[in-house]
């Protein structure tokens, strides 16, 4: 009887761990599918370069990074990115980390 009680307690503990593991995996999948792909950050950085030629004063560069050109990149997502880039009125667009 004592061995059976121990086995029952151990199986309940293992079951609890699997529930938490399932919940963690589920949350990771939700984050990877819905949050991270739609997370677009726009950071503005103003540089002062003393020897920059006058024709480059006010020059705007937009860098796009980590687009992940795969099955998750849909046409509406790409249009949204292009729209956000165009709102910055760039003189140059640099695409890195595709």
PDB file of C-alpha atoms in Angstrom:
ATOM      1  CA  UNK A   1       0.000   0.000   0.000  1.00  0.00           C
ATOM      2  CA  UNK A   2       2.846   2.388   0.807  1.00  0.00           C
ATOM      3  CA  UNK A   3       4.486   1.861  -2.618  1.00  0.00           C
ATOM      4  CA  UNK A   4       1.199   2.484  -4.328  1.00  0.00           C
ATOM      5  CA  UNK A   5       0.681   5.808  -2.501  1.00  0.00           C
ATOM      6  CA  UNK A   6       4.193   6.933  -3.455  1.00  0.00           C
ATOM      7  CA  UNK A   7       3.559   5.963  -7.083  1.00  0.00           C
ATOM      8  CA  UNK A   8       0.297   7.913  -7.113  1.00  0.00           C
ATOM      9  CA  UNK A   9       1.985  11.028  -5.670  1.00  0.00           C
ATOM     10  CA  UNK A  10       4.872  10.762  -8.131  1.00  0.00           C
ATOM     11  CA  UNK A  11       2.508  10.413 -11.091  1.00  0.00           C
ATOM     12  CA  UNK A  12       0.567  13.499  -9.949  1.00  0.00           C
ATOM     13  CA  UNK A  13       3.791  15.508  -9.732  1.00  0.00           C
ATOM     14  CA  UNK A  14       4.852  14.356 -13.199  1.00  0.00           C
ATOM     15  CA  UNK A  15       1.408  15.203 -14.558  1.00  0.00           C
ATOM     16  CA  UNK A  16       1.646  18.694 -13.024  1.00  0.00           C
ATOM     17  CA  UNK A  17       5.046  19.244 -14.662  1.00  0.00           C
ATOM     18  CA  UNK A  18       3.639  18.183 -18.037  1.00  0.00           C
ATOM     19  CA  UNK A  19       0.751  20.615 -17.635  1.00  0.00           C
ATOM     20  CA  UNK A  20       3.179  23.480 -16.961  1.00  0.00           C
ATOM     21  CA  UNK A  21       5.378  22.366 -19.839  1.00  0.00           C
ATOM     22  CA  UNK A  22       2.372  22.284 -22.182  1.00  0.00           C
ATOM     23  CA  UNK A  23       1.320  25.762 -21.035  1.00  0.00           C
ATOM     24  CA  UNK A  24       4.837  27.100 -21.578  1.00  0.00           C
ATOM     25  CA  UNK A  25       5.068  25.607 -25.080  1.00  0.00           C
ATOM     26  CA  UNK A  26       1.612  26.953 -25.911  1.00  0.00           C
ATOM     27  CA  UNK A  27       2.616  30.471 -24.798  1.00  0.00           C
ATOM     28  CA  UNK A  28       5.837  30.306 -26.821  1.00  0.00           C
ATOM     29  CA  UNK A  29       3.911  29.277 -29.931  1.00  0.00           C
ATOM     30  CA  UNK A  30       1.397  32.110 -29.420  1.00  0.00           C
ATOM     31  CA  UNK A  31       4.222  34.613 -29.025  1.00  0.00           C
ATOM     32  CA  UNK A  32       6.057  33.299 -32.106  1.00  0.00           C
ATOM     33  CA  UNK A  33       2.919  33.298 -34.247  1.00  0.00           C
ATOM     34  CA  UNK A  34       1.070  36.450 -33.222  1.00  0.00           C
ATOM     35  CA  UNK A  35       3.271  38.842 -31.248  1.00  0.00           C
ATOM     36  CA  UNK A  36       6.818  38.688 -32.609  1.00  0.00           C
ATOM     37  CA  UNK A  37       5.941  38.779 -36.348  1.00  0.00           C
ATOM     38  CA  UNK A  38       3.837  41.919 -35.807  1.00  0.00           C
ATOM     39  CA  UNK A  39       6.332  43.654 -33.546  1.00  0.00           C
ATOM     40  CA  UNK A  40       7.720  46.531 -35.573  1.00  0.00           C
ATOM     41  CA  UNK A  41      10.030  48.977 -33.882  1.00  0.00           C
ATOM     42  CA  UNK A  42      10.831  52.388 -35.273  1.00  0.00           C
ATOM     43  CA  UNK A  43      13.833  54.007 -33.659  1.00  0.00           C
ATOM     44  CA  UNK A  44      15.046  57.449 -34.609  1.00  0.00           C
ATOM     45  CA  UNK A  45      18.708  58.271 -34.318  1.00  0.00           C
ATOM     46  CA  UNK A  46      20.109  61.656 -35.178  1.00  0.00           C
ATOM     47  CA  UNK A  47      23.822  61.796 -35.965  1.00  0.00           C
ATOM     48  CA  UNK A  48      26.041  64.830 -36.030  1.00  0.00           C
ATOM     49  CA  UNK A  49      28.987  64.251 -38.308  1.00  0.00           C
ATOM     50  CA  UNK A  50      31.257  67.322 -38.417  1.00  0.00           C
ATOM     51  CA  UNK A  51      32.930  66.538 -41.760  1.00  0.00           C
ATOM     52  CA  UNK A  52      29.781  65.499 -43.611  1.00  0.00           C
ATOM     53  CA  UNK A  53      29.309  67.367 -46.915  1.00  0.00           C
ATOM     54  CA  UNK A  54      26.470  69.904 -46.865  1.00  0.00           C
ATOM     55  CA  UNK A  55      24.445  67.998 -49.486  1.00  0.00           C
ATOM     56  CA  UNK A  56      23.929  65.223 -46.920  1.00  0.00           C
ATOM     57  CA  UNK A  57      22.528  67.446 -44.163  1.00  0.00           C
ATOM     58  CA  UNK A  58      19.035  66.206 -43.390  1.00  0.00           C
ATOM     59  CA  UNK A  59      19.663  62.975 -45.310  1.00  0.00           C
ATOM     60  CA  UNK A  60      17.365  60.231 -44.007  1.00  0.00           C
ATOM     61  CA  UNK A  61      18.356  56.583 -44.001  1.00  0.00           C
ATOM     62  CA  UNK A  62      15.889  53.843 -43.069  1.00  0.00           C
ATOM     63  CA  UNK A  63      17.235  50.428 -42.181  1.00  0.00           C
ATOM     64  CA  UNK A  64      14.917  47.425 -42.336  1.00  0.00           C
ATOM     65  CA  UNK A  65      16.141  44.355 -40.518  1.00  0.00           C
ATOM     66  CA  UNK A  66      14.887  40.845 -39.758  1.00  0.00           C
ATOM     67  CA  UNK A  67      12.077  40.714 -42.276  1.00  0.00           C
ATOM     68  CA  UNK A  68      12.175  36.883 -42.288  1.00  0.00           C
ATOM     69  CA  UNK A  69      11.285  36.242 -45.880  1.00  0.00           C
ATOM     70  CA  UNK A  70       9.447  32.969 -45.284  1.00  0.00           C
ATOM     71  CA  UNK A  71       5.907  31.598 -45.205  1.00  0.00           C
ATOM     72  CA  UNK A  72       4.988  33.897 -42.291  1.00  0.00           C
ATOM     73  CA  UNK A  73       5.675  37.014 -44.383  1.00  0.00           C
ATOM     74  CA  UNK A  74       2.322  37.691 -45.981  1.00  0.00           C
ATOM     75  CA  UNK A  75       1.529  40.360 -48.549  1.00  0.00           C
ATOM     76  CA  UNK A  76      -0.437  42.459 -46.009  1.00  0.00           C
ATOM     77  CA  UNK A  77       2.503  42.313 -43.568  1.00  0.00           C
ATOM     78  CA  UNK A  78       4.936  43.392 -46.262  1.00  0.00           C
ATOM     79  CA  UNK A  79       2.598  46.217 -47.312  1.00  0.00           C
ATOM     80  CA  UNK A  80       2.459  47.403 -43.713  1.00  0.00           C
ATOM     81  CA  UNK A  81       6.256  47.470 -43.530  1.00  0.00           C
ATOM     82  CA  UNK A  82       6.515  49.364 -46.814  1.00  0.00           C
ATOM     83  CA  UNK A  83       3.894  51.836 -45.589  1.00  0.00           C
ATOM     84  CA  UNK A  84       5.801  52.435 -42.343  1.00  0.00           C
ATOM     85  CA  UNK A  85       9.054  52.902 -44.255  1.00  0.00           C
ATOM     86  CA  UNK A  86       7.434  55.377 -46.641  1.00  0.00           C
ATOM     87  CA  UNK A  87       6.085  57.373 -43.684  1.00  0.00           C
ATOM     88  CA  UNK A  88       9.697  58.065 -42.685  1.00  0.00           C
ATOM     89  CA  UNK A  89      10.353  59.829 -46.031  1.00  0.00           C
ATOM     90  CA  UNK A  90      13.760  58.172 -46.507  1.00  0.00           C
ATOM     91  CA  UNK A  91      16.439  59.215 -48.962  1.00  0.00           C
ATOM     92  CA  UNK A  92      17.958  55.739 -48.721  1.00  0.00           C
ATOM     93  CA  UNK A  93      16.553  52.374 -47.620  1.00  0.00           C
ATOM     94  CA  UNK A  94      18.951  49.689 -46.384  1.00  0.00           C
ATOM     95  CA  UNK A  95      17.584  46.169 -46.048  1.00  0.00           C
ATOM     96  CA  UNK A  96      19.641  43.966 -43.743  1.00  0.00           C
ATOM     97  CA  UNK A  97      19.006  40.589 -42.183  1.00  0.00           C
ATOM     98  CA  UNK A  98      16.379  39.205 -44.522  1.00  0.00           C
TER      99      UNK A  98
END
